Amino acid sequence: MTEIGFTLSSEEHHPNDLVEYATRAEAIGFDFLSISDHFHPWISAQGDAPFVWSTLGGVAAATDEIDVGVGVSAPIVRIHPAIYAQAAATTAAMFDGRQFFAGVGTGELLNEHVIGDHWPEHEVRLEMLEEAVEVIDELWTGQQVSHRGEHYTVENAKLFTLPEERPPICVSAYGERAAKAAADFGDGFWSVGPQDVVETWEQHGGEGPRFCQLQACVADSKDGAVSTAHEQWPIAGLKGELNSVLPTPKHFEQATQMVSEEDIAESSIMTGPDAQQHIDAIQEAIDTGYDHVYVMQIGDDQDALLEMYREEVLPSFS
């Protein structure tokens, strides 16, 4: 059965507001939450970038039953995999029996360059991610771990706070190579938009939950929604690999000067007041092969999407 989720956008909201949105999403009837992990927002207009693990502590305390995932973290440069293992294990333990999904990926330079380490090409980052997952798995056994690999060293580390059940590690992938790798060492699949590479992941033995994020800006008019999305999320109009190689919000602001409102109107962002557009997009994701579909509302007016889903969208999938 498909589960429908709500995005907590760390790039756009204060952590206390994210906790409030989490409680409202649970009350409305969403099945799960996903939260982004960023050191910087994409552009300065988004305005926030709280530490995701602190925010999740607040979400765990404020909610009762809703499942939660991080979509996604990159435990390869900015955060060592041993530290990620401890952070995710503690967070999962705080959700106390609820499902916690550990989404991981190869990250973006925007977030990872801040400690000054070299930013390698994607093929190397994928190798680093595979080794990082190995380290995390070892530490989640609760045994003392020493690891000396090509990319990471761990000495005499043991996690004492662990959840009752090991969280599934869902690996993000957008291309064929990454999808094959995700099938090899992940417990699930994570993507933005109904990427058909989920089929590649399945064909190479991938099993587990399959996550797909949809982006939206619900507003009274399509024009108003497009304007808000263009102001807050112009990166949707960027092509190619820019999202993974630009280092600062300022660079993204320079790049998105080329993005027009027309580009946003023609992008995959759902804009305007039409609930059927959301129902159709969720169904498309389901038909593509995803069983966890979650939606992000762009802009300050989170109520617009929450109310639309309460009244029209969620009942269509109940």
PDB file of C-alpha atoms in Angstrom:
ATOM      1  CA  MET A   1       0.000   0.000   0.000  1.00  0.00           C
ATOM      2  CA  THR A   2       1.309   3.430  -0.916  1.00  0.00           C
ATOM      3  CA  GLU A   3       2.053   5.858   1.896  1.00  0.00           C
ATOM      4  CA  ILE A   4       1.721   9.623   1.406  1.00  0.00           C
ATOM      5  CA  GLY A   5       4.157  11.938   3.146  1.00  0.00           C
ATOM      6  CA  PHE A   6       4.851  15.603   3.824  1.00  0.00           C
ATOM      7  CA  THR A   7       8.195  17.372   3.425  1.00  0.00           C
ATOM      8  CA  LEU A   8       9.768  19.405   6.188  1.00  0.00           C
ATOM      9  CA  SER A   9      11.923  21.793   4.151  1.00  0.00           C
ATOM     10  CA  SER A  10      14.924  22.732   6.266  1.00  0.00           C
ATOM     11  CA  GLU A  11      16.007  25.293   3.681  1.00  0.00           C
ATOM     12  CA  GLU A  12      12.886  27.419   4.107  1.00  0.00           C
ATOM     13  CA  HIS A  13      11.752  27.202   7.723  1.00  0.00           C
ATOM     14  CA  HIS A  14      12.880  27.784  11.293  1.00  0.00           C
ATOM     15  CA  PRO A  15      13.285  24.515  13.238  1.00  0.00           C
ATOM     16  CA  ASN A  16      10.460  25.356  15.640  1.00  0.00           C
ATOM     17  CA  ASP A  17       8.161  25.924  12.673  1.00  0.00           C
ATOM     18  CA  LEU A  18       9.209  22.591  11.188  1.00  0.00           C
ATOM     19  CA  VAL A  19       8.209  20.877  14.432  1.00  0.00           C
ATOM     20  CA  GLU A  20       4.835  22.603  14.296  1.00  0.00           C
ATOM     21  CA  TYR A  21       4.296  21.550  10.662  1.00  0.00           C
ATOM     22  CA  ALA A  22       5.158  17.987  11.644  1.00  0.00           C
ATOM     23  CA  THR A  23       2.427  17.908  14.297  1.00  0.00           C
ATOM     24  CA  ARG A  24      -0.123  19.358  11.878  1.00  0.00           C
ATOM     25  CA  ALA A  25       0.788  16.904   9.146  1.00  0.00           C
ATOM     26  CA  GLU A  26       0.321  14.034  11.589  1.00  0.00           C
ATOM     27  CA  ALA A  27      -3.070  15.385  12.721  1.00  0.00           C
ATOM     28  CA  ILE A  28      -4.242  15.758   9.104  1.00  0.00           C
ATOM     29  CA  GLY A  29      -3.430  12.132   8.335  1.00  0.00           C
ATOM     30  CA  PHE A  30      -0.122  12.001   6.463  1.00  0.00           C
ATOM     31  CA  ASP A  31       1.608   8.638   6.806  1.00  0.00           C
ATOM     32  CA  PHE A  32       5.168   9.885   7.135  1.00  0.00           C
ATOM     33  CA  LEU A  33       7.443  12.922   7.147  1.00  0.00           C
ATOM     34  CA  SER A  34      10.657  13.544   5.262  1.00  0.00           C
ATOM     35  CA  ILE A  35      13.118  16.240   6.272  1.00  0.00           C
ATOM     36  CA  SER A  36      16.001  17.657   4.244  1.00  0.00           C
ATOM     37  CA  ASP A  37      19.570  17.893   5.556  1.00  0.00           C
ATOM     38  CA  HIS A  38      21.383  21.080   4.451  1.00  0.00           C
ATOM     39  CA  PHE A  39      24.208  23.199   5.829  1.00  0.00           C
ATOM     40  CA  HIS A  40      23.174  26.063   3.501  1.00  0.00           C
ATOM     41  CA  PRO A  41      19.902  26.887   1.801  1.00  0.00           C
ATOM     42  CA  TRP A  42      20.077  26.732  -1.988  1.00  0.00           C
ATOM     43  CA  ILE A  43      19.565  30.496  -2.213  1.00  0.00           C
ATOM     44  CA  SER A  44      19.539  33.175   0.477  1.00  0.00           C
ATOM     45  CA  ALA A  45      15.840  33.948  -0.097  1.00  0.00           C
ATOM     46  CA  GLN A  46      14.950  30.556   1.385  1.00  0.00           C
ATOM     47  CA  GLY A  47      16.468  31.806   4.595  1.00  0.00           C
ATOM     48  CA  ASP A  48      17.133  28.790   6.829  1.00  0.00           C
ATOM     49  CA  ALA A  49      19.255  25.675   7.286  1.00  0.00           C
ATOM     50  CA  PRO A  50      18.935  24.247  10.823  1.00  0.00           C
ATOM     51  CA  PHE A  51      20.866  21.176  11.953  1.00  0.00           C
ATOM     52  CA  VAL A  52      18.582  18.326  10.974  1.00  0.00           C
ATOM     53  CA  TRP A  53      19.323  16.054  13.933  1.00  0.00           C
ATOM     54  CA  SER A  54      18.361  18.732  16.470  1.00  0.00           C
ATOM     55  CA  THR A  55      15.130  19.400  14.591  1.00  0.00           C
ATOM     56  CA  LEU A  56      14.322  15.692  14.542  1.00  0.00           C
ATOM     57  CA  GLY A  57      14.617  15.559  18.318  1.00  0.00           C
ATOM     58  CA  GLY A  58      11.867  18.157  18.480  1.00  0.00           C
ATOM     59  CA  VAL A  59       9.756  16.264  15.956  1.00  0.00           C
ATOM     60  CA  ALA A  60      10.138  13.035  17.930  1.00  0.00           C
ATOM     61  CA  ALA A  61       8.951  14.736  21.118  1.00  0.00           C
ATOM     62  CA  ALA A  62       6.045  16.576  19.491  1.00  0.00           C
ATOM     63  CA  THR A  63       4.518  13.742  17.438  1.00  0.00           C
ATOM     64  CA  ASP A  64       3.060  10.399  18.446  1.00  0.00           C
ATOM     65  CA  GLU A  65       2.677   7.926  15.592  1.00  0.00           C
ATOM     66  CA  ILE A  66       3.882   9.316  12.275  1.00  0.00           C
ATOM     67  CA  ASP A  67       6.928   7.709  10.631  1.00  0.00           C
ATOM     68  CA  VAL A  68       9.893   9.898   9.688  1.00  0.00           C
ATOM     69  CA  GLY A  69      12.829   9.813   7.290  1.00  0.00           C
ATOM     70  CA  VAL A  70      15.793  11.998   6.385  1.00  0.00           C
ATOM     71  CA  GLY A  71      15.745  12.714   2.679  1.00  0.00           C
ATOM     72  CA  VAL A  72      18.687  12.695   2.380  1.00  0.00           C
ATOM     73  CA  SER A  73      21.978  12.981   4.279  1.00  0.00           C
ATOM     74  CA  ALA A  74      25.469  12.560   2.840  1.00  0.00           C
ATOM     75  CA  PRO A  75      27.590  10.730   5.449  1.00  0.00           C
ATOM     76  CA  ILE A  76      30.767  11.026   3.413  1.00  0.00           C
ATOM     77  CA  VAL A  77      32.508  14.412   3.929  1.00  0.00           C
ATOM     78  CA  ARG A  78      30.888  16.968   6.248  1.00  0.00           C
ATOM     79  CA  ILE A  79      29.694  14.235   8.598  1.00  0.00           C
ATOM     80  CA  HIS A  80      31.863  11.165   9.163  1.00  0.00           C
ATOM     81  CA  PRO A  81      29.886   7.915   8.864  1.00  0.00           C
ATOM     82  CA  ALA A  82      30.592   7.040  12.509  1.00  0.00           C
ATOM     83  CA  ILE A  83      28.971  10.300  13.606  1.00  0.00           C
ATOM     84  CA  TYR A  84      26.079   9.733  11.210  1.00  0.00           C
ATOM     85  CA  ALA A  85      25.620   6.247  12.676  1.00  0.00           C
ATOM     86  CA  GLN A  86      25.333   7.694  16.181  1.00  0.00           C
ATOM     87  CA  ALA A  87      23.038  10.559  15.121  1.00  0.00           C
ATOM     88  CA  ALA A  88      20.666   8.329  13.164  1.00  0.00           C
ATOM     89  CA  ALA A  89      20.629   5.622  15.856  1.00  0.00           C
ATOM     90  CA  THR A  90      19.805   8.160  18.564  1.00  0.00           C
ATOM     91  CA  THR A  91      17.078   9.694  16.416  1.00  0.00           C
ATOM     92  CA  ALA A  92      15.552   6.318  15.609  1.00  0.00           C
ATOM     93  CA  ALA A  93      15.578   5.425  19.315  1.00  0.00           C
ATOM     94  CA  MET A  94      13.712   8.650  20.111  1.00  0.00           C
ATOM     95  CA  PHE A  95      10.915   7.673  17.732  1.00  0.00           C
ATOM     96  CA  ASP A  96      10.422   4.675  20.031  1.00  0.00           C
ATOM     97  CA  GLY A  97       9.002   1.942  17.828  1.00  0.00           C
ATOM     98  CA  ARG A  98       7.982   4.109  14.904  1.00  0.00           C
ATOM     99  CA  GLN A  99       9.682   3.577  11.564  1.00  0.00           C
ATOM    100  CA  PHE A 100      12.678   5.794  10.924  1.00  0.00           C
ATOM    101  CA  PHE A 101      14.134   5.794   7.410  1.00  0.00           C
ATOM    102  CA  ALA A 102      17.799   6.697   7.009  1.00  0.00           C
ATOM    103  CA  GLY A 103      18.062   8.282   3.576  1.00  0.00           C
ATOM    104  CA  VAL A 104      21.632   8.682   2.310  1.00  0.00           C
ATOM    105  CA  GLY A 105      23.238  10.014  -0.863  1.00  0.00           C
ATOM    106  CA  THR A 106      26.404  11.418  -2.406  1.00  0.00           C
ATOM    107  CA  GLY A 107      25.481  15.000  -1.537  1.00  0.00           C
ATOM    108  CA  GLU A 108      26.159  18.426  -2.996  1.00  0.00           C
ATOM    109  CA  LEU A 109      29.205  20.662  -2.786  1.00  0.00           C
ATOM    110  CA  LEU A 110      26.898  23.380  -1.395  1.00  0.00           C
ATOM    111  CA  ASN A 111      26.729  21.527   1.924  1.00  0.00           C
ATOM    112  CA  GLU A 112      29.832  19.391   2.023  1.00  0.00           C
ATOM    113  CA  HIS A 113      32.687  21.795   1.184  1.00  0.00           C
ATOM    114  CA  VAL A 114      32.403  23.717   4.448  1.00  0.00           C
ATOM    115  CA  ILE A 115      35.033  21.660   6.290  1.00  0.00           C
ATOM    116  CA  GLY A 116      37.559  22.274   3.512  1.00  0.00           C
ATOM    117  CA  ASP A 117      38.044  18.711   2.284  1.00  0.00           C
ATOM    118  CA  HIS A 118      38.403  17.869  -1.396  1.00  0.00           C
ATOM    119  CA  TRP A 119      35.141  17.366  -3.298  1.00  0.00           C
ATOM    120  CA  PRO A 120      35.689  14.294  -5.487  1.00  0.00           C
ATOM    121  CA  GLU A 121      33.859  13.321  -8.649  1.00  0.00           C
ATOM    122  CA  HIS A 122      30.631  11.378  -8.374  1.00  0.00           C
ATOM    123  CA  GLU A 123      32.149   7.946  -9.013  1.00  0.00           C
ATOM    124  CA  VAL A 124      34.477   8.391  -6.040  1.00  0.00           C
ATOM    125  CA  ARG A 125      31.689   9.780  -3.852  1.00  0.00           C
ATOM    126  CA  LEU A 126      29.644   6.694  -4.656  1.00  0.00           C
ATOM    127  CA  GLU A 127      32.518   4.498  -3.506  1.00  0.00           C
ATOM    128  CA  MET A 128      32.757   6.606  -0.340  1.00  0.00           C
ATOM    129  CA  LEU A 129      29.029   6.188   0.274  1.00  0.00           C
ATOM    130  CA  GLU A 130      29.251   2.414  -0.053  1.00  0.00           C
ATOM    131  CA  GLU A 131      32.068   2.305   2.494  1.00  0.00           C
ATOM    132  CA  ALA A 132      30.185   4.731   4.747  1.00  0.00           C
ATOM    133  CA  VAL A 133      27.143   2.424   4.762  1.00  0.00           C
ATOM    134  CA  GLU A 134      29.463  -0.458   5.681  1.00  0.00           C
ATOM    135  CA  VAL A 135      30.751   1.548   8.660  1.00  0.00           C
ATOM    136  CA  ILE A 136      27.222   2.484   9.727  1.00  0.00           C
ATOM    137  CA  ASP A 137      26.072  -1.132   9.492  1.00  0.00           C
ATOM    138  CA  GLU A 138      29.009  -2.291  11.618  1.00  0.00           C
ATOM    139  CA  LEU A 139      28.306   0.272  14.316  1.00  0.00           C
ATOM    140  CA  TRP A 140      24.588  -0.500  14.347  1.00  0.00           C
ATOM    141  CA  THR A 141      25.399  -4.037  15.499  1.00  0.00           C
ATOM    142  CA  GLY A 142      26.261  -2.569  18.898  1.00  0.00           C
ATOM    143  CA  GLN A 143      29.666  -4.213  18.801  1.00  0.00           C
ATOM    144  CA  GLN A 144      32.995  -2.436  19.189  1.00  0.00           C
ATOM    145  CA  VAL A 145      34.217  -1.475  15.739  1.00  0.00           C
ATOM    146  CA  SER A 146      37.608  -0.701  14.257  1.00  0.00           C
ATOM    147  CA  HIS A 147      37.584  -0.008  10.538  1.00  0.00           C
ATOM    148  CA  ARG A 148      40.486   0.875   8.259  1.00  0.00           C
ATOM    149  CA  GLY A 149      39.223   1.364   4.739  1.00  0.00           C
ATOM    150  CA  GLU A 150      40.176   3.319   1.672  1.00  0.00           C
ATOM    151  CA  HIS A 151      38.245   6.409   2.766  1.00  0.00           C
ATOM    152  CA  TYR A 152      37.451   6.071   6.491  1.00  0.00           C
ATOM    153  CA  THR A 153      39.073   5.058   9.743  1.00  0.00           C
ATOM    154  CA  VAL A 154      37.201   4.135  12.914  1.00  0.00           C
ATOM    155  CA  GLU A 155      39.014   3.174  16.118  1.00  0.00           C
ATOM    156  CA  ASN A 156      37.435   1.311  19.024  1.00  0.00           C
ATOM    157  CA  ALA A 157      33.958   2.775  18.506  1.00  0.00           C
ATOM    158  CA  LYS A 158      30.841   1.329  20.103  1.00  0.00           C
ATOM    159  CA  LEU A 159      27.306   2.756  20.066  1.00  0.00           C
ATOM    160  CA  PHE A 160      25.466   2.331  23.344  1.00  0.00           C
ATOM    161  CA  THR A 161      22.183   3.974  22.314  1.00  0.00           C
ATOM    162  CA  LEU A 162      20.476   1.986  19.564  1.00  0.00           C
ATOM    163  CA  PRO A 163      16.854   1.609  18.425  1.00  0.00           C
ATOM    164  CA  GLU A 164      15.077  -1.681  18.945  1.00  0.00           C
ATOM    165  CA  GLU A 165      15.044  -2.244  15.176  1.00  0.00           C
ATOM    166  CA  ARG A 166      17.747  -1.266  12.682  1.00  0.00           C
ATOM    167  CA  PRO A 167      16.557   1.589  10.418  1.00  0.00           C
ATOM    168  CA  PRO A 168      16.491   0.818   6.697  1.00  0.00           C
ATOM    169  CA  ILE A 169      19.172   2.715   4.777  1.00  0.00           C
ATOM    170  CA  CYS A 170      17.541   4.083   1.630  1.00  0.00           C
ATOM    171  CA  VAL A 171      20.050   5.180  -1.014  1.00  0.00           C
ATOM    172  CA  SER A 172      19.402   8.144  -3.283  1.00  0.00           C
ATOM    173  CA  ALA A 173      20.025   7.659  -7.015  1.00  0.00           C
ATOM    174  CA  TYR A 174      19.307   9.626 -10.181  1.00  0.00           C
ATOM    175  CA  GLY A 175      21.298   7.705 -12.807  1.00  0.00           C
ATOM    176  CA  GLU A 176      21.779   4.101 -13.854  1.00  0.00           C
ATOM    177  CA  ARG A 177      25.181   3.662 -12.160  1.00  0.00           C
ATOM    178  CA  ALA A 178      23.916   5.015  -8.839  1.00  0.00           C
ATOM    179  CA  ALA A 179      20.729   2.936  -9.073  1.00  0.00           C
ATOM    180  CA  LYS A 180      22.763  -0.248  -9.520  1.00  0.00           C
ATOM    181  CA  ALA A 181      24.948   0.698  -6.547  1.00  0.00           C
ATOM    182  CA  ALA A 182      21.875   1.484  -4.440  1.00  0.00           C
ATOM    183  CA  ALA A 183      20.566  -2.001  -5.172  1.00  0.00           C
ATOM    184  CA  ASP A 184      23.874  -3.505  -4.045  1.00  0.00           C
ATOM    185  CA  PHE A 185      24.259  -1.881  -0.633  1.00  0.00           C
ATOM    186  CA  GLY A 186      20.981  -0.166   0.290  1.00  0.00           C
ATOM    187  CA  ASP A 187      17.760  -1.268   1.952  1.00  0.00           C
ATOM    188  CA  GLY A 188      15.581   1.024  -0.143  1.00  0.00           C
ATOM    189  CA  PHE A 189      15.544   3.679  -2.859  1.00  0.00           C
ATOM    190  CA  TRP A 190      15.176   7.478  -2.666  1.00  0.00           C
ATOM    191  CA  SER A 191      14.574   9.952  -5.494  1.00  0.00           C
ATOM    192  CA  VAL A 192      13.082  13.339  -6.365  1.00  0.00           C
ATOM    193  CA  GLY A 193      10.359  13.181  -8.983  1.00  0.00           C
ATOM    194  CA  PRO A 194       9.157   9.875 -10.427  1.00  0.00           C
ATOM    195  CA  GLN A 195      12.560   8.897 -11.841  1.00  0.00           C
ATOM    196  CA  ASP A 196      12.259   5.716 -13.860  1.00  0.00           C
ATOM    197  CA  VAL A 197      15.693   4.562 -12.632  1.00  0.00           C
ATOM    198  CA  VAL A 198      13.743   2.838  -9.857  1.00  0.00           C
ATOM    199  CA  GLU A 199      13.191   0.146 -12.497  1.00  0.00           C
ATOM    200  CA  THR A 200      16.970  -0.240 -12.887  1.00  0.00           C
ATOM    201  CA  TRP A 201      17.266  -0.513  -9.111  1.00  0.00           C
ATOM    202  CA  GLU A 202      14.612  -3.251  -9.031  1.00  0.00           C
ATOM    203  CA  GLN A 203      16.127  -5.128 -11.982  1.00  0.00           C
ATOM    204  CA  HIS A 204      19.451  -5.317 -10.133  1.00  0.00           C
ATOM    205  CA  GLY A 205      17.916  -6.788  -7.018  1.00  0.00           C
ATOM    206  CA  GLY A 206      16.843  -3.681  -5.121  1.00  0.00           C
ATOM    207  CA  GLU A 207      14.329  -4.360  -2.377  1.00  0.00           C
ATOM    208  CA  GLY A 208      12.671  -2.234   0.273  1.00  0.00           C
ATOM    209  CA  PRO A 209      10.786   1.060   0.473  1.00  0.00           C
ATOM    210  CA  ARG A 210      10.906   3.356  -2.573  1.00  0.00           C
ATOM    211  CA  PHE A 211      10.658   7.098  -1.909  1.00  0.00           C
ATOM    212  CA  CYS A 212       9.693   9.801  -4.390  1.00  0.00           C
ATOM    213  CA  GLN A 213       9.385  13.526  -3.620  1.00  0.00           C
ATOM    214  CA  LEU A 214       7.028  15.818  -5.522  1.00  0.00           C
ATOM    215  CA  GLN A 215       7.313  19.605  -5.379  1.00  0.00           C
ATOM    216  CA  ALA A 216       4.378  21.983  -5.242  1.00  0.00           C
ATOM    217  CA  CYS A 217       3.294  25.518  -4.574  1.00  0.00           C
ATOM    218  CA  VAL A 218      -0.382  25.549  -3.690  1.00  0.00           C
ATOM    219  CA  ALA A 219      -1.915  29.031  -3.903  1.00  0.00           C
ATOM    220  CA  ASP A 220      -5.153  30.757  -4.868  1.00  0.00           C
ATOM    221  CA  SER A 221      -3.948  31.235  -8.445  1.00  0.00           C
ATOM    222  CA  LYS A 222      -1.469  29.556 -10.732  1.00  0.00           C
ATOM    223  CA  ASP A 223       0.256  32.877 -11.463  1.00  0.00           C
ATOM    224  CA  GLY A 224       0.723  33.583  -7.776  1.00  0.00           C
ATOM    225  CA  ALA A 225       2.078  30.093  -7.185  1.00  0.00           C
ATOM    226  CA  VAL A 226       4.521  30.364 -10.076  1.00  0.00           C
ATOM    227  CA  SER A 227       5.748  33.711  -8.744  1.00  0.00           C
ATOM    228  CA  THR A 228       6.355  32.290  -5.261  1.00  0.00           C
ATOM    229  CA  ALA A 229       8.088  29.188  -6.628  1.00  0.00           C
ATOM    230  CA  HIS A 230      10.277  31.333  -8.863  1.00  0.00           C
ATOM    231  CA  GLU A 231      11.309  33.482  -5.893  1.00  0.00           C
ATOM    232  CA  GLN A 232      11.870  30.626  -3.424  1.00  0.00           C
ATOM    233  CA  TRP A 233      12.790  27.622  -5.575  1.00  0.00           C
ATOM    234  CA  PRO A 234      14.304  28.768  -8.904  1.00  0.00           C
ATOM    235  CA  ILE A 235      16.766  25.886  -8.745  1.00  0.00           C
ATOM    236  CA  ALA A 236      13.993  23.747 -10.244  1.00  0.00           C
ATOM    237  CA  GLY A 237      14.869  25.411 -13.544  1.00  0.00           C
ATOM    238  CA  LEU A 238      18.561  24.485 -13.451  1.00  0.00           C
ATOM    239  CA  LYS A 239      19.724  21.734 -15.782  1.00  0.00           C
ATOM    240  CA  GLY A 240      22.469  19.139 -15.599  1.00  0.00           C
ATOM    241  CA  GLU A 241      24.814  18.738 -12.643  1.00  0.00           C
ATOM    242  CA  LEU A 242      24.888  22.327 -11.362  1.00  0.00           C
ATOM    243  CA  ASN A 243      23.025  21.382  -8.184  1.00  0.00           C
ATOM    244  CA  SER A 244      25.864  19.113  -7.104  1.00  0.00           C
ATOM    245  CA  VAL A 245      28.858  21.292  -8.024  1.00  0.00           C
ATOM    246  CA  LEU A 246      27.998  24.920  -7.139  1.00  0.00           C
ATOM    247  CA  PRO A 247      29.505  25.801  -3.722  1.00  0.00           C
ATOM    248  CA  THR A 248      27.453  28.644  -2.203  1.00  0.00           C
ATOM    249  CA  PRO A 249      23.968  30.184  -2.230  1.00  0.00           C
ATOM    250  CA  LYS A 250      25.499  33.168  -4.029  1.00  0.00           C
ATOM    251  CA  HIS A 251      26.580  30.932  -6.904  1.00  0.00           C
ATOM    252  CA  PHE A 252      23.086  29.458  -7.114  1.00  0.00           C
ATOM    253  CA  GLU A 253      21.627  32.960  -7.158  1.00  0.00           C
ATOM    254  CA  GLN A 254      23.897  33.810 -10.072  1.00  0.00           C
ATOM    255  CA  ALA A 255      22.974  30.629 -11.937  1.00  0.00           C
ATOM    256  CA  THR A 256      19.242  31.040 -11.398  1.00  0.00           C
ATOM    257  CA  GLN A 257      19.253  34.507 -12.956  1.00  0.00           C
ATOM    258  CA  MET A 258      18.837  32.514 -16.160  1.00  0.00           C
ATOM    259  CA  VAL A 259      15.633  30.895 -14.854  1.00  0.00           C
ATOM    260  CA  SER A 260      12.385  32.666 -15.764  1.00  0.00           C
ATOM    261  CA  GLU A 261       8.898  32.330 -14.346  1.00  0.00           C
ATOM    262  CA  GLU A 262       7.999  30.587 -17.608  1.00  0.00           C
ATOM    263  CA  ASP A 263      10.672  27.987 -16.867  1.00  0.00           C
ATOM    264  CA  ILE A 264       9.127  27.368 -13.453  1.00  0.00           C
ATOM    265  CA  ALA A 265       5.633  27.153 -14.950  1.00  0.00           C
ATOM    266  CA  GLU A 266       6.914  24.469 -17.318  1.00  0.00           C
ATOM    267  CA  SER A 267       8.882  22.590 -14.654  1.00  0.00           C
ATOM    268  CA  SER A 268       7.733  19.606 -12.611  1.00  0.00           C
ATOM    269  CA  ILE A 269       6.562  21.871  -9.752  1.00  0.00           C
ATOM    270  CA  MET A 270       2.796  21.625  -9.293  1.00  0.00           C
ATOM    271  CA  THR A 271       1.494  25.197  -9.100  1.00  0.00           C
ATOM    272  CA  GLY A 272      -1.920  26.621  -8.285  1.00  0.00           C
ATOM    273  CA  PRO A 273      -5.088  25.439  -6.543  1.00  0.00           C
ATOM    274  CA  ASP A 274      -5.844  22.268  -8.561  1.00  0.00           C
ATOM    275  CA  ALA A 275      -5.989  19.223  -6.265  1.00  0.00           C
ATOM    276  CA  GLN A 276      -6.453  16.876  -9.211  1.00  0.00           C
ATOM    277  CA  GLN A 277      -2.960  17.775 -10.402  1.00  0.00           C
ATOM    278  CA  HIS A 278      -1.610  16.395  -7.127  1.00  0.00           C
ATOM    279  CA  ILE A 279      -3.755  13.279  -7.263  1.00  0.00           C
ATOM    280  CA  ASP A 280      -2.567  12.568 -10.800  1.00  0.00           C
ATOM    281  CA  ALA A 281       1.100  13.185  -9.920  1.00  0.00           C
ATOM    282  CA  ILE A 282       0.951  10.866  -6.930  1.00  0.00           C
ATOM    283  CA  GLN A 283      -0.715   8.197  -9.056  1.00  0.00           C
ATOM    284  CA  GLU A 284       2.001   8.596 -11.698  1.00  0.00           C
ATOM    285  CA  ALA A 285       4.660   8.037  -9.042  1.00  0.00           C
ATOM    286  CA  ILE A 286       2.819   4.952  -7.813  1.00  0.00           C
ATOM    287  CA  ASP A 287       2.560   3.626 -11.363  1.00  0.00           C
ATOM    288  CA  THR A 288       6.312   4.216 -11.834  1.00  0.00           C
ATOM    289  CA  GLY A 289       6.997   1.943  -8.886  1.00  0.00           C
ATOM    290  CA  TYR A 290       7.180   4.087  -5.736  1.00  0.00           C
ATOM    291  CA  ASP A 291       5.416   3.096  -2.515  1.00  0.00           C
ATOM    292  CA  HIS A 292       6.308   6.209  -0.469  1.00  0.00           C
ATOM    293  CA  VAL A 293       5.342   9.469  -2.188  1.00  0.00           C
ATOM    294  CA  TYR A 294       5.812  12.747  -0.354  1.00  0.00           C
ATOM    295  CA  VAL A 295       5.140  16.341  -1.311  1.00  0.00           C
ATOM    296  CA  MET A 296       6.946  19.594  -0.540  1.00  0.00           C
ATOM    297  CA  GLN A 297       5.072  22.892  -0.349  1.00  0.00           C
ATOM    298  CA  ILE A 298       7.259  25.786  -1.507  1.00  0.00           C
ATOM    299  CA  GLY A 299       6.893  29.076   0.350  1.00  0.00           C
ATOM    300  CA  ASP A 300       5.617  30.338   3.681  1.00  0.00           C
ATOM    301  CA  ASP A 301       1.994  29.245   3.252  1.00  0.00           C
ATOM    302  CA  GLN A 302       2.239  25.624   4.346  1.00  0.00           C
ATOM    303  CA  ASP A 303      -1.439  25.675   5.343  1.00  0.00           C
ATOM    304  CA  ALA A 304      -2.523  25.903   1.713  1.00  0.00           C
ATOM    305  CA  LEU A 305      -1.144  22.466   0.895  1.00  0.00           C
ATOM    306  CA  LEU A 306      -2.002  20.915   4.251  1.00  0.00           C
ATOM    307  CA  GLU A 307      -5.655  21.894   3.905  1.00  0.00           C
ATOM    308  CA  MET A 308      -5.832  20.759   0.270  1.00  0.00           C
ATOM    309  CA  TYR A 309      -4.514  17.353   1.266  1.00  0.00           C
ATOM    310  CA  ARG A 310      -6.824  17.063   4.256  1.00  0.00           C
ATOM    311  CA  GLU A 311      -9.921  17.882   2.222  1.00  0.00           C
ATOM    312  CA  GLU A 312      -9.222  16.437  -1.225  1.00  0.00           C
ATOM    313  CA  VAL A 313      -5.961  14.566  -1.822  1.00  0.00           C
ATOM    314  CA  LEU A 314      -5.513  12.183   1.101  1.00  0.00           C
ATOM    315  CA  PRO A 315      -9.155  10.942   0.914  1.00  0.00           C
ATOM    316  CA  SER A 316      -8.464   9.898  -2.683  1.00  0.00           C
ATOM    317  CA  PHE A 317      -5.831   7.421  -1.505  1.00  0.00           C
ATOM    318  CA  SER A 318      -7.459   6.161   1.688  1.00  0.00           C
TER     319      SER A 318
END
